Every structure is written in structure tokens, then in C-alpha cells.
mmCIF file with all atom_site columns, C-alpha atoms in Angstrom:
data_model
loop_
_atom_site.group_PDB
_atom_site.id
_atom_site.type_symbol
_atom_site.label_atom_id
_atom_site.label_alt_id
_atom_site.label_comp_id
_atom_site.label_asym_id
_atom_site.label_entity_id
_atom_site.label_seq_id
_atom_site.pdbx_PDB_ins_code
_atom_site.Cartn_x
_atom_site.Cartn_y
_atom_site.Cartn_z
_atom_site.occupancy
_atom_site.B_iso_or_equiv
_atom_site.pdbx_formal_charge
_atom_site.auth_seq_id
_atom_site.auth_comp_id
_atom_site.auth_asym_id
_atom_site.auth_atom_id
_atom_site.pdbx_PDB_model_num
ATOM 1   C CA . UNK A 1 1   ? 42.214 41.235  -102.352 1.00 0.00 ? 1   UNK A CA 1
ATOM 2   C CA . UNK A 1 2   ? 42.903 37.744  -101.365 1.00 0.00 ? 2   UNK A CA 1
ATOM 3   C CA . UNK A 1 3   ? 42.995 34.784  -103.784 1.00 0.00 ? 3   UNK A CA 1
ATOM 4   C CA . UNK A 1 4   ? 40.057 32.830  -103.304 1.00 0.00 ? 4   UNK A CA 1
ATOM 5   C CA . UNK A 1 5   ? 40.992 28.817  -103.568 1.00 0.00 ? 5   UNK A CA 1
ATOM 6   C CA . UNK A 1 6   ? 38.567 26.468  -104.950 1.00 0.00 ? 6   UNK A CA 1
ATOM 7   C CA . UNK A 1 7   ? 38.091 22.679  -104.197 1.00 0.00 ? 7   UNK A CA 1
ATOM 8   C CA . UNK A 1 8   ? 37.032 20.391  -106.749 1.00 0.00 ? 8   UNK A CA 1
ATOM 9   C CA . UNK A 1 9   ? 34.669 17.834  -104.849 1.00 0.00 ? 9   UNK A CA 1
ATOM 10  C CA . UNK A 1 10  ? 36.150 14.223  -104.591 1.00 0.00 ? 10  UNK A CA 1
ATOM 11  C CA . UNK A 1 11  ? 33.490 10.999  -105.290 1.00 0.00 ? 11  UNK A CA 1
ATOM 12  C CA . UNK A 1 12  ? 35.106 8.111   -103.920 1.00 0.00 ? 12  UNK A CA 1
ATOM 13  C CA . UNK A 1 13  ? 34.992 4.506   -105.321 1.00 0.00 ? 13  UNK A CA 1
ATOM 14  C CA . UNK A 1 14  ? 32.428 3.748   -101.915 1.00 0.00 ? 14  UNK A CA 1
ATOM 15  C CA . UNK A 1 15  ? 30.014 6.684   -102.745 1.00 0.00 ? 15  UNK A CA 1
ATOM 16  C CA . UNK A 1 16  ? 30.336 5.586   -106.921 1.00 0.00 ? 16  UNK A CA 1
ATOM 17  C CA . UNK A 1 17  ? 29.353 2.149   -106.208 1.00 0.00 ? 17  UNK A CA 1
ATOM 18  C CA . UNK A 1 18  ? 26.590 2.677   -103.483 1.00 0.00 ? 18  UNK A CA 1
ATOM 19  C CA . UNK A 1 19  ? 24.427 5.061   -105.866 1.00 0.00 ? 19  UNK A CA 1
ATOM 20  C CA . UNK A 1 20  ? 21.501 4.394   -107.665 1.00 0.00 ? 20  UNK A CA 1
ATOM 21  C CA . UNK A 1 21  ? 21.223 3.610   -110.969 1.00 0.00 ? 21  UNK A CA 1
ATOM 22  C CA . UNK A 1 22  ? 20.088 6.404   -113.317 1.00 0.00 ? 22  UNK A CA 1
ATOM 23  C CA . UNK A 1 23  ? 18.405 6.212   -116.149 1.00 0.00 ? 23  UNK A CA 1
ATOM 24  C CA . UNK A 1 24  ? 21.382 6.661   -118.513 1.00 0.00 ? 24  UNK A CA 1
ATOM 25  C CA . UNK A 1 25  ? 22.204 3.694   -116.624 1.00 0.00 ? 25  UNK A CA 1
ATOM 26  C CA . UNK A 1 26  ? 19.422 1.934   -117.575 1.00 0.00 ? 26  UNK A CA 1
ATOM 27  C CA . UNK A 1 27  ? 19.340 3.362   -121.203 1.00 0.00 ? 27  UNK A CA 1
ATOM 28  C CA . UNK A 1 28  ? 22.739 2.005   -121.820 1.00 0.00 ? 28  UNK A CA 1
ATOM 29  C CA . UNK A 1 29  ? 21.904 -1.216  -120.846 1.00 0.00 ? 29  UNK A CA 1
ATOM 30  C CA . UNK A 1 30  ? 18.971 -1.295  -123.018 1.00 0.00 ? 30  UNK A CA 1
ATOM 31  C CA . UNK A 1 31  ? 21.194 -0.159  -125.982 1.00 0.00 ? 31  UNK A CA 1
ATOM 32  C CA . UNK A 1 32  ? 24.151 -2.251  -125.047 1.00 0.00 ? 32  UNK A CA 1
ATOM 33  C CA . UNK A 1 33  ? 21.948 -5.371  -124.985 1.00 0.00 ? 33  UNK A CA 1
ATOM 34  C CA . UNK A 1 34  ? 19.832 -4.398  -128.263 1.00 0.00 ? 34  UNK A CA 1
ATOM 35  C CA . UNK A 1 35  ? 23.342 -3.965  -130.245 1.00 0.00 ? 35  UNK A CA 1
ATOM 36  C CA . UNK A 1 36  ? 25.207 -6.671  -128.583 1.00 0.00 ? 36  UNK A CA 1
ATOM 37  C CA . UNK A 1 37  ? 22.634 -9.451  -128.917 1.00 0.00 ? 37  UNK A CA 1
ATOM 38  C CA . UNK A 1 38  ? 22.148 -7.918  -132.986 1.00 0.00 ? 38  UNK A CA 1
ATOM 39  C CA . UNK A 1 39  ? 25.660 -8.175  -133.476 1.00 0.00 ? 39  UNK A CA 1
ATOM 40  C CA . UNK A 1 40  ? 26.202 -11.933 -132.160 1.00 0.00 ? 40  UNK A CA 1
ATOM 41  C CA . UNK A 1 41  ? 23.095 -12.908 -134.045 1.00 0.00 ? 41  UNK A CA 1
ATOM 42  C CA . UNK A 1 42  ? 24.338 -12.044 -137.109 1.00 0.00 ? 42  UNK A CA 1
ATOM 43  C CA . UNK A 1 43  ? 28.001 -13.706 -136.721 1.00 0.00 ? 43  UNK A CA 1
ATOM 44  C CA . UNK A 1 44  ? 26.312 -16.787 -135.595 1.00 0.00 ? 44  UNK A CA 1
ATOM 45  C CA . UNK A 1 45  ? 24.267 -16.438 -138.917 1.00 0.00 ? 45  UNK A CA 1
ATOM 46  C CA . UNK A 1 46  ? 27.634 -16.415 -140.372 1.00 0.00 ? 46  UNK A CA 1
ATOM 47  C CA . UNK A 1 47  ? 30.102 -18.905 -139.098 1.00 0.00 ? 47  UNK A CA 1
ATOM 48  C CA . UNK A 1 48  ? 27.370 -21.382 -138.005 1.00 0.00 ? 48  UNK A CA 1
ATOM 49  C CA . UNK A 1 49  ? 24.162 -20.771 -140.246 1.00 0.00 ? 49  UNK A CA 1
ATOM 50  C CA . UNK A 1 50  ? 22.196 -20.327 -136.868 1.00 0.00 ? 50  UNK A CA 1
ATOM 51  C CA . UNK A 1 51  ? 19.113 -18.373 -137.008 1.00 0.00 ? 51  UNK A CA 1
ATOM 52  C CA . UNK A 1 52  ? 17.928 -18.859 -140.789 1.00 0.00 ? 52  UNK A CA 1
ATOM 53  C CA . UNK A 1 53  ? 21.612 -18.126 -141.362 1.00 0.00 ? 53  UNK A CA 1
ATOM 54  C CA . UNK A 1 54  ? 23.740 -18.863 -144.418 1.00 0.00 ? 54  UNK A CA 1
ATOM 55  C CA . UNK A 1 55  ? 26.516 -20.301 -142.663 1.00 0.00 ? 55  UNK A CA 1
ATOM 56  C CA . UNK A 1 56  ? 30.384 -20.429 -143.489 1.00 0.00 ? 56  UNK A CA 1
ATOM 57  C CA . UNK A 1 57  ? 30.952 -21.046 -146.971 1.00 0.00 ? 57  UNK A CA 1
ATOM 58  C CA . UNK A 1 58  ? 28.120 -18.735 -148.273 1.00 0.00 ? 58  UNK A CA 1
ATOM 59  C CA . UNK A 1 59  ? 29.256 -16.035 -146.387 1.00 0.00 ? 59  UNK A CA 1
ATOM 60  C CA . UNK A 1 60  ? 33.461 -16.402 -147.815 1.00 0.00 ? 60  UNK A CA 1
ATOM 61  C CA . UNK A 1 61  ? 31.873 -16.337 -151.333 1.00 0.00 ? 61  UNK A CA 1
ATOM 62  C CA . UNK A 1 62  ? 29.861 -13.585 -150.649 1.00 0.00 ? 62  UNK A CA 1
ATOM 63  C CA . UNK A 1 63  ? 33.039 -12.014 -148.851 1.00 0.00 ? 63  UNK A CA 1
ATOM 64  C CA . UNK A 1 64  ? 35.395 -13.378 -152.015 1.00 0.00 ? 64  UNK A CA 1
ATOM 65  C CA . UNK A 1 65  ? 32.437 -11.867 -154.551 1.00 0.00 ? 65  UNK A CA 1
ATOM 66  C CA . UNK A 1 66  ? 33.261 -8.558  -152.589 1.00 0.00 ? 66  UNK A CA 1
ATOM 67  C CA . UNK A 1 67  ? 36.430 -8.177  -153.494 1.00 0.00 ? 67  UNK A CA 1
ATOM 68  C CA . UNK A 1 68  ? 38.028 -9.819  -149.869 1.00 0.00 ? 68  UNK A CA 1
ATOM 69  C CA . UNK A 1 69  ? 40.875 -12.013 -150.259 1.00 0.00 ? 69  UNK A CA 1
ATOM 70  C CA . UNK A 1 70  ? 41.285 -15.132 -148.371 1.00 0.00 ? 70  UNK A CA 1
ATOM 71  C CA . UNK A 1 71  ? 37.577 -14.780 -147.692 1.00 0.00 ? 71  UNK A CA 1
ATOM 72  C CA . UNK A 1 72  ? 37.447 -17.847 -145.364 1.00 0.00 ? 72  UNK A CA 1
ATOM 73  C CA . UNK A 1 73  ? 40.206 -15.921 -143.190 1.00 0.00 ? 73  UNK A CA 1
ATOM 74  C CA . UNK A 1 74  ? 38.193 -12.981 -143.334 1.00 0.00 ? 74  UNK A CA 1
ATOM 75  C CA . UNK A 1 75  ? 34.902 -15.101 -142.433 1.00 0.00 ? 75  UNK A CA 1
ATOM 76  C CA . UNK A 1 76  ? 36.384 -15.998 -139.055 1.00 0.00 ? 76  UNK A CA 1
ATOM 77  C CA . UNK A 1 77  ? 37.451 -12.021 -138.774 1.00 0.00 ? 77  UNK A CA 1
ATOM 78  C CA . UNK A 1 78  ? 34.204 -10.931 -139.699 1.00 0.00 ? 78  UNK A CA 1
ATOM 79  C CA . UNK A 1 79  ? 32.022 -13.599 -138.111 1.00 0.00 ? 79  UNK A CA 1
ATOM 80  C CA . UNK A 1 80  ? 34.270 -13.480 -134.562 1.00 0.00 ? 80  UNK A CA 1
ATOM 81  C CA . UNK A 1 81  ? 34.351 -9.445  -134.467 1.00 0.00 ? 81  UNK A CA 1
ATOM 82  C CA . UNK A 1 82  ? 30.178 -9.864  -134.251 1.00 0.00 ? 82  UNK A CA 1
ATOM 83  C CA . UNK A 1 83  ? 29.867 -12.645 -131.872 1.00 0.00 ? 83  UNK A CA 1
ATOM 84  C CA . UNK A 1 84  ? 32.593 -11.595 -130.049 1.00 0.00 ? 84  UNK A CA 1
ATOM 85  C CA . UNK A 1 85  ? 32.606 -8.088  -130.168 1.00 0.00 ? 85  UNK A CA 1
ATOM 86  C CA . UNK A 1 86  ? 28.451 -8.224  -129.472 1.00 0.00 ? 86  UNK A CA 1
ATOM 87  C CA . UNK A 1 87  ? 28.161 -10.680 -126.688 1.00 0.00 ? 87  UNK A CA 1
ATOM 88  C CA . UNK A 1 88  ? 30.802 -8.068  -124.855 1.00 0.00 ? 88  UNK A CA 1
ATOM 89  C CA . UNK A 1 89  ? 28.914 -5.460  -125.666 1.00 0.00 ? 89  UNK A CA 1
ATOM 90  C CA . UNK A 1 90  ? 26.199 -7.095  -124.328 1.00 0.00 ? 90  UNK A CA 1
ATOM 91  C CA . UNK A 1 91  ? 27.365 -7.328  -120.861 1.00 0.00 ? 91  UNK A CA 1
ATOM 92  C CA . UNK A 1 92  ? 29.655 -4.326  -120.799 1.00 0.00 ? 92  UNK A CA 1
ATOM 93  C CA . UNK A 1 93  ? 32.748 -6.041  -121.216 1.00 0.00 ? 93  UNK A CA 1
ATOM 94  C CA . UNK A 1 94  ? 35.444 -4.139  -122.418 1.00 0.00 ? 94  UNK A CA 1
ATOM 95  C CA . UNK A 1 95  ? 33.193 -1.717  -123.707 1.00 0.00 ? 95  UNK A CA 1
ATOM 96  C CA . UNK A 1 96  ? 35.031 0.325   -125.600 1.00 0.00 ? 96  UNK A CA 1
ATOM 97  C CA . UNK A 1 97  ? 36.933 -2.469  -127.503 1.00 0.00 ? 97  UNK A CA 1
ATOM 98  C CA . UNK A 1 98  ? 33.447 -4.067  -127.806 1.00 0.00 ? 98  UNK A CA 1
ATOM 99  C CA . UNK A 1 99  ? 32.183 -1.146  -129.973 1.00 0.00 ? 99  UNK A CA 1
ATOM 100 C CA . UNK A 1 100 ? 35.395 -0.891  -131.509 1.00 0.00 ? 100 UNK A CA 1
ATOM 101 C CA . UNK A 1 101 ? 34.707 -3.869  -133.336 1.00 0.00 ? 101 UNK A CA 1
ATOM 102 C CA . UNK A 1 102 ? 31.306 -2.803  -133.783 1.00 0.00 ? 102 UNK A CA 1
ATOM 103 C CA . UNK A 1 103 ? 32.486 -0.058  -135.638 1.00 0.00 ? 103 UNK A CA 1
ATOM 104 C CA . UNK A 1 104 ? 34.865 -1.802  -137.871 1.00 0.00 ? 104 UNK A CA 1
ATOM 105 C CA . UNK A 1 105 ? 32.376 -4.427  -139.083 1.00 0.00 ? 105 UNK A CA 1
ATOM 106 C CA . UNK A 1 106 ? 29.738 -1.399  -139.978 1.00 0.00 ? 106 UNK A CA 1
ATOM 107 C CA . UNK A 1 107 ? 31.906 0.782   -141.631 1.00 0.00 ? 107 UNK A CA 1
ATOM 108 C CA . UNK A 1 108 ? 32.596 -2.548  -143.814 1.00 0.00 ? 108 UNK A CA 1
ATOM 109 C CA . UNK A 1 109 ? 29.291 -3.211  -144.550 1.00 0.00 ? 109 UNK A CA 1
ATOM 110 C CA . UNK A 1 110 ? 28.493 0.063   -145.525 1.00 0.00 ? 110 UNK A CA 1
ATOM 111 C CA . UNK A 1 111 ? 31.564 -0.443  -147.999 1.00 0.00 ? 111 UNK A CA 1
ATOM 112 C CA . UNK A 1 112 ? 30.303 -3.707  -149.387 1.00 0.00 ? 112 UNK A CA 1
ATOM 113 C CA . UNK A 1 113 ? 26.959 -2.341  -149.840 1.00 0.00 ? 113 UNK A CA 1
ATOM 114 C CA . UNK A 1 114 ? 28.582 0.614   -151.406 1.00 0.00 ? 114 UNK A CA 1
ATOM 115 C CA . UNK A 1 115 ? 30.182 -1.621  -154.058 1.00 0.00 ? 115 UNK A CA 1
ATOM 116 C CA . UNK A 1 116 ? 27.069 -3.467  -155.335 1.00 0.00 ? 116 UNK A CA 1
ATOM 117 C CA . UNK A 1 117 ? 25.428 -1.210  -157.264 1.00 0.00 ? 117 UNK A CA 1
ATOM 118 C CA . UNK A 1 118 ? 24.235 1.337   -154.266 1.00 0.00 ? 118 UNK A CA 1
ATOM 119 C CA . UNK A 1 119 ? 21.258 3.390   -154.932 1.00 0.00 ? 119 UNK A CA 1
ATOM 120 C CA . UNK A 1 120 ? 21.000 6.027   -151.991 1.00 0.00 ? 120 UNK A CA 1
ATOM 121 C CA . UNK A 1 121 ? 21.964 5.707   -147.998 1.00 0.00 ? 121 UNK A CA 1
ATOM 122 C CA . UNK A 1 122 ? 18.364 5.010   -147.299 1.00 0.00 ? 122 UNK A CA 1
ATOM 123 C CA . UNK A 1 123 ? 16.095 3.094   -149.684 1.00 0.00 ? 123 UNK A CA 1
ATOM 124 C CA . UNK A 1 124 ? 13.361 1.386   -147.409 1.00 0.00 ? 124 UNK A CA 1
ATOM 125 C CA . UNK A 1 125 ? 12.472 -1.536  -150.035 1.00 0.00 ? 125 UNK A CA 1
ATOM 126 C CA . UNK A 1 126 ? 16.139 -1.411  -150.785 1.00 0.00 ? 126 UNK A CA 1
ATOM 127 C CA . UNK A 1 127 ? 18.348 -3.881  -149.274 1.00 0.00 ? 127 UNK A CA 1
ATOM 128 C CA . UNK A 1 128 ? 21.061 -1.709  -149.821 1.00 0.00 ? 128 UNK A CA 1
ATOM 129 C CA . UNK A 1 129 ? 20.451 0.909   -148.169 1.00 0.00 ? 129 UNK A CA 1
ATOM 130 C CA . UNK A 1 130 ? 22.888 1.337   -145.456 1.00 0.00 ? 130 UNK A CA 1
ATOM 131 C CA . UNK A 1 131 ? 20.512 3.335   -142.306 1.00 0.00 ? 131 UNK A CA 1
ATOM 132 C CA . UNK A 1 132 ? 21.046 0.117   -140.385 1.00 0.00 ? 132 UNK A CA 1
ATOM 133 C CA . UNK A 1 133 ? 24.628 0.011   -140.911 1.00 0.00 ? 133 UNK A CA 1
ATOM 134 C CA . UNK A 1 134 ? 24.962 3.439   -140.015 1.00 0.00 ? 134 UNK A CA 1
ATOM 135 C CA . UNK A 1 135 ? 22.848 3.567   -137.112 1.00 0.00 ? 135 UNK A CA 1
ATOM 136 C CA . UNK A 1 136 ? 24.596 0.296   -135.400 1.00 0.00 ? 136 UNK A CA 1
ATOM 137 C CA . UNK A 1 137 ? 27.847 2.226   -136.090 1.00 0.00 ? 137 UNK A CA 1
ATOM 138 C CA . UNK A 1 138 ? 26.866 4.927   -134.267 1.00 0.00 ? 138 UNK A CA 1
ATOM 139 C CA . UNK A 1 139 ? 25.775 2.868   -131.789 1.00 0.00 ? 139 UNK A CA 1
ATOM 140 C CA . UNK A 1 140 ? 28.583 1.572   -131.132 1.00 0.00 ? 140 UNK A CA 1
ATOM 141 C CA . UNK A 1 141 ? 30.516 5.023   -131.162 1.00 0.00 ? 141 UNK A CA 1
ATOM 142 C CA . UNK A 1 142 ? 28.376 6.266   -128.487 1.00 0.00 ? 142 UNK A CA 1
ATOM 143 C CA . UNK A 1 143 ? 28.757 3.206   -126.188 1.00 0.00 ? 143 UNK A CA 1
ATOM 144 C CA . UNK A 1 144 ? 32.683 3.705   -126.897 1.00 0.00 ? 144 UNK A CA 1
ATOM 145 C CA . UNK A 1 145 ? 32.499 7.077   -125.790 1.00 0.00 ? 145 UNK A CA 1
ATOM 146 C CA . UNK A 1 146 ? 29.992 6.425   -122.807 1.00 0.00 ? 146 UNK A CA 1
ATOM 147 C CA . UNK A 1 147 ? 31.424 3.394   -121.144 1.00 0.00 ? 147 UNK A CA 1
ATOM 148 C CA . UNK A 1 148 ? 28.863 0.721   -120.712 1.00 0.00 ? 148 UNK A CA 1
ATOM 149 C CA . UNK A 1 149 ? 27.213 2.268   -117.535 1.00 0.00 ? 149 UNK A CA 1
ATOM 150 C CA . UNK A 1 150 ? 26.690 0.813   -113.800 1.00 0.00 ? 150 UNK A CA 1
ATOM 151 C CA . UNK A 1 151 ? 25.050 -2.546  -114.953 1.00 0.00 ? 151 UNK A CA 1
ATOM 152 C CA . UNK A 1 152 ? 27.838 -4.449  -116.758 1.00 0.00 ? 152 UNK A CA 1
ATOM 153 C CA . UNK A 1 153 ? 30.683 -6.190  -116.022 1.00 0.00 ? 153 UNK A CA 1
ATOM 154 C CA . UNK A 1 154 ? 33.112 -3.340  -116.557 1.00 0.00 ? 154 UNK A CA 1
ATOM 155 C CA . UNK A 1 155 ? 31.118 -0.959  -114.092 1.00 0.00 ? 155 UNK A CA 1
ATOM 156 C CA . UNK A 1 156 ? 31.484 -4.131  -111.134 1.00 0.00 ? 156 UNK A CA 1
ATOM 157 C CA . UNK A 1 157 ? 34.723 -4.212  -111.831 1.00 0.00 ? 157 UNK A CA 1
ATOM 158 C CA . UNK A 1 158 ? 35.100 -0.264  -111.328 1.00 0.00 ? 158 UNK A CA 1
ATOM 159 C CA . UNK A 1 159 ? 36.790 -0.907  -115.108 1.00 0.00 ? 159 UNK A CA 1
ATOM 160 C CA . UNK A 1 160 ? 35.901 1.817   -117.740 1.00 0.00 ? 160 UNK A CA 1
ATOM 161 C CA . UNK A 1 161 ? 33.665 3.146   -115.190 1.00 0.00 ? 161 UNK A CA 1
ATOM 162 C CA . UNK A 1 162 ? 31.215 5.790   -116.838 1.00 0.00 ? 162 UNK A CA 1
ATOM 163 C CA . UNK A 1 163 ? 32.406 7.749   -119.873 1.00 0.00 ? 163 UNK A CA 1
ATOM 164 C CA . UNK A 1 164 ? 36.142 7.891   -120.285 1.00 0.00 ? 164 UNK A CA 1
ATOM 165 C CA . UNK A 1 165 ? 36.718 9.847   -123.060 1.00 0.00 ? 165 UNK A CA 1
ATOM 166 C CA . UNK A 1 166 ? 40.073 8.835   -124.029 1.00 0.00 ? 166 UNK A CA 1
ATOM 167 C CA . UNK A 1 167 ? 39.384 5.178   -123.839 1.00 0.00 ? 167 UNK A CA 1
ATOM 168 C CA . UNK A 1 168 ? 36.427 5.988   -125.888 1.00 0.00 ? 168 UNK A CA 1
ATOM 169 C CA . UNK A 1 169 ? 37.953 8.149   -128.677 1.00 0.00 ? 169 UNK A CA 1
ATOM 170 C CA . UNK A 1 170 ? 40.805 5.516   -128.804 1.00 0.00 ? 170 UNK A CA 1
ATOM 171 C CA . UNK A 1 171 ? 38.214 3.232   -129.242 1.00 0.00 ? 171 UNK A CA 1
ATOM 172 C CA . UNK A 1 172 ? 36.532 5.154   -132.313 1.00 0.00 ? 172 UNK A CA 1
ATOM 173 C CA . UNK A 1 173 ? 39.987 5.217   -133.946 1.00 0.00 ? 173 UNK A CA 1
ATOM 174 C CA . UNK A 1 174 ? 40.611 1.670   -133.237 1.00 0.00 ? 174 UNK A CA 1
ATOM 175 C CA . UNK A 1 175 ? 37.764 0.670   -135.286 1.00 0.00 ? 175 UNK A CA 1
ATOM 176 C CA . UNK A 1 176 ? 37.909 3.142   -137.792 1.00 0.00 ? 176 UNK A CA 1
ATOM 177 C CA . UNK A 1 177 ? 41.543 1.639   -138.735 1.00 0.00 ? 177 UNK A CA 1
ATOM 178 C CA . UNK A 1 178 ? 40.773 -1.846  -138.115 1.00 0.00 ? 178 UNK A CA 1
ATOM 179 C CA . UNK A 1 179 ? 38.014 -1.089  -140.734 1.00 0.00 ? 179 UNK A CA 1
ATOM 180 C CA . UNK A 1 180 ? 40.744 0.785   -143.432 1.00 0.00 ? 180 UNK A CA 1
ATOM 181 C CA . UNK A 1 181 ? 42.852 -1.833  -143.311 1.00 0.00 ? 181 UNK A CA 1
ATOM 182 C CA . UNK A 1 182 ? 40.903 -4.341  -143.911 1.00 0.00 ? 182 UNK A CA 1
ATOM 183 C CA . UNK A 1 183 ? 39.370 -2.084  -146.769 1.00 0.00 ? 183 UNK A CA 1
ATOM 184 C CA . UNK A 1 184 ? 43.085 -1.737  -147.978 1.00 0.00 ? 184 UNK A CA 1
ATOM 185 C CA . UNK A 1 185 ? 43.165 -5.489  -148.421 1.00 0.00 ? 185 UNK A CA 1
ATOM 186 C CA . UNK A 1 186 ? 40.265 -5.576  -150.000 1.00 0.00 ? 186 UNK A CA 1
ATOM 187 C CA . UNK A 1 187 ? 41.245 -2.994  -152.402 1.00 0.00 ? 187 UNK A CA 1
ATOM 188 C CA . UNK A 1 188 ? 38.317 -0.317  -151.022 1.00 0.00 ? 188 UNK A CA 1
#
């Protein structure tokens, strides 16, 4: 009996470009935009005191209180990592680095909450419950393992087009050890 050969079908750049836009497409623009725009809010709030925000120095005393030295150098990490890191996100740019630093900032917060006193992972009249901290980090560990879709910048580029999984897993560790060593600093 003859060996029977099999063909794997090839999708060319033209055909990948030219199709439609599904509704994962969609989806991850949705979520992208939701998490990006959340994230940048929030470092604004931070480094500028925009949007009912308690600006710089607040926010390195409430870093210093938490055990972070040089808490204005960690302001500027912290605050640049959301602004930065979300308005990327936002539009798909570097995606995966993006949610990196989505991750790294989450899996802080859930530390810090951690360290004041925590009463549970979710306590709805609790402000330190960590749900929201949890569910933005996995967030952005799905967009890192997704790629940011057809409409952003990295799928007109053809960059990070659709789900790489290495890119995306490097991603994940990325901001999982951006986020442990800036807990070893901080002393966990």
C-alpha cells in the first residue's frame, strides 16, 4: 500500500489581510480597549492626579507605606507600566508586551492588598478584595496569549498577527518576573 502524502493548506499574507473581521476580532478589540483605557486611567490618576486622582506624592507614600523602596522611583515604574502599558494595549501595540505589563502591575496589587490586613479574594463592600485585580490580570494573560486581533496596530502591521503562542507565553513570564522582582525589592 502506498504512502498517502498530506498537504497542510498555506494562507498567504494577501488572503490574511483581505478577510473579514470575526467576531473574536471584534471581541478583542472590545477587551483590549476596556483594559487598555482602565489601565491608563489609573496611571494618570497616579503620576498626574487626573481623573479624581491622588497624584504623585500620595501615591510614593502609599507605595513607601507598602513596603517599596525608593517609592518615587517606583511611582514612575508603576504609574508608566499603566499608561504605557494600557494605551498599547489599547490599540494593539505590542500586544503581548502590553499585557505583560498588565500583568506585572496586577500581580502587585494583589500583593499590596494582600499586605494590608486582607480579608478574603472577594469581599464586595471590601476594598480589598482583589476580583478586580485578578480579573484585569487575566485579562491581560489572555490578550498576551491571543495577539491583539485584526483591528490594531500590530495586526496592520502583519506584527503579532493572531495568537502566537510563544510570544504570548513569553509574555506571561515576562510579567510574572517583572512582578517578583519588584516584589523581591519590596521584600514580598
Amino acid at each position: 500500500m502506498a504512502a498517502q502524502t498530506r498537504t497542510i493548506p498555506v494562507v498567504s499574507y494577501a488572503e490574511d489581510v483581505t478577510a473579514r473581521v470575526s467576531g473574536a476580532d471584534a471581541g478583542l478589540l472590545l477587551l483590549r480597549g476596556a483594559v487598555g483605557a482602565v489601565m491608563a486611567v489609573h496611571g494618570a490618576q497616579k503620576l498626574f492626579g487626573w481623573f479624581g486622582g491622588a497624584g504623585f506624592d500620595p501615591t510614593a507614600a502609599m507605595l513607601g507605606a507598602a513596603g517599596y523602596p525608593g517609592e518615587r522611583a517606583m511611582t514612575w515604574v508603576l504609574g508608566l507600566s499603566e499608561v504605557v502599558g494600557g494605551l498599547a494595549l489599547a490599540v494593539g501595540l505590542l500586544t503581548p508586551l502590553a499585557a505583560a505589563s498588565v500583568i506585572g502591575v496586577m500581580i502587585n496589587a494583589v500583593a499590596v492588598k494582600w499586605g494590608f490586613a486582607w480579608s478574603g479574594p472577594i469581599a464586595a463592600a471590601d476594598p480589598r478584595g482583589v476580583e478586580y485585580e485578578v480579573l484585569l490580570g487575566a485579562a491581560g494573560v489572555v490578550l498576551a496569549l491571543t495577539g491583539a486581533g485584526r483591528v490594531s496596530v500590530d495586526g496592520a502591521l502583519g506584527a503579532l498577527r493572531g495568537g502566537r503562542l510563544a510570544a504570548g507565553a513569553a509574555a506571561v513570564v515576562l510579567g510574572v518576573a517583572a512582578a517578583a522582582g519588584v516584589l523581591l525589592l519590596r521584600g514580598l
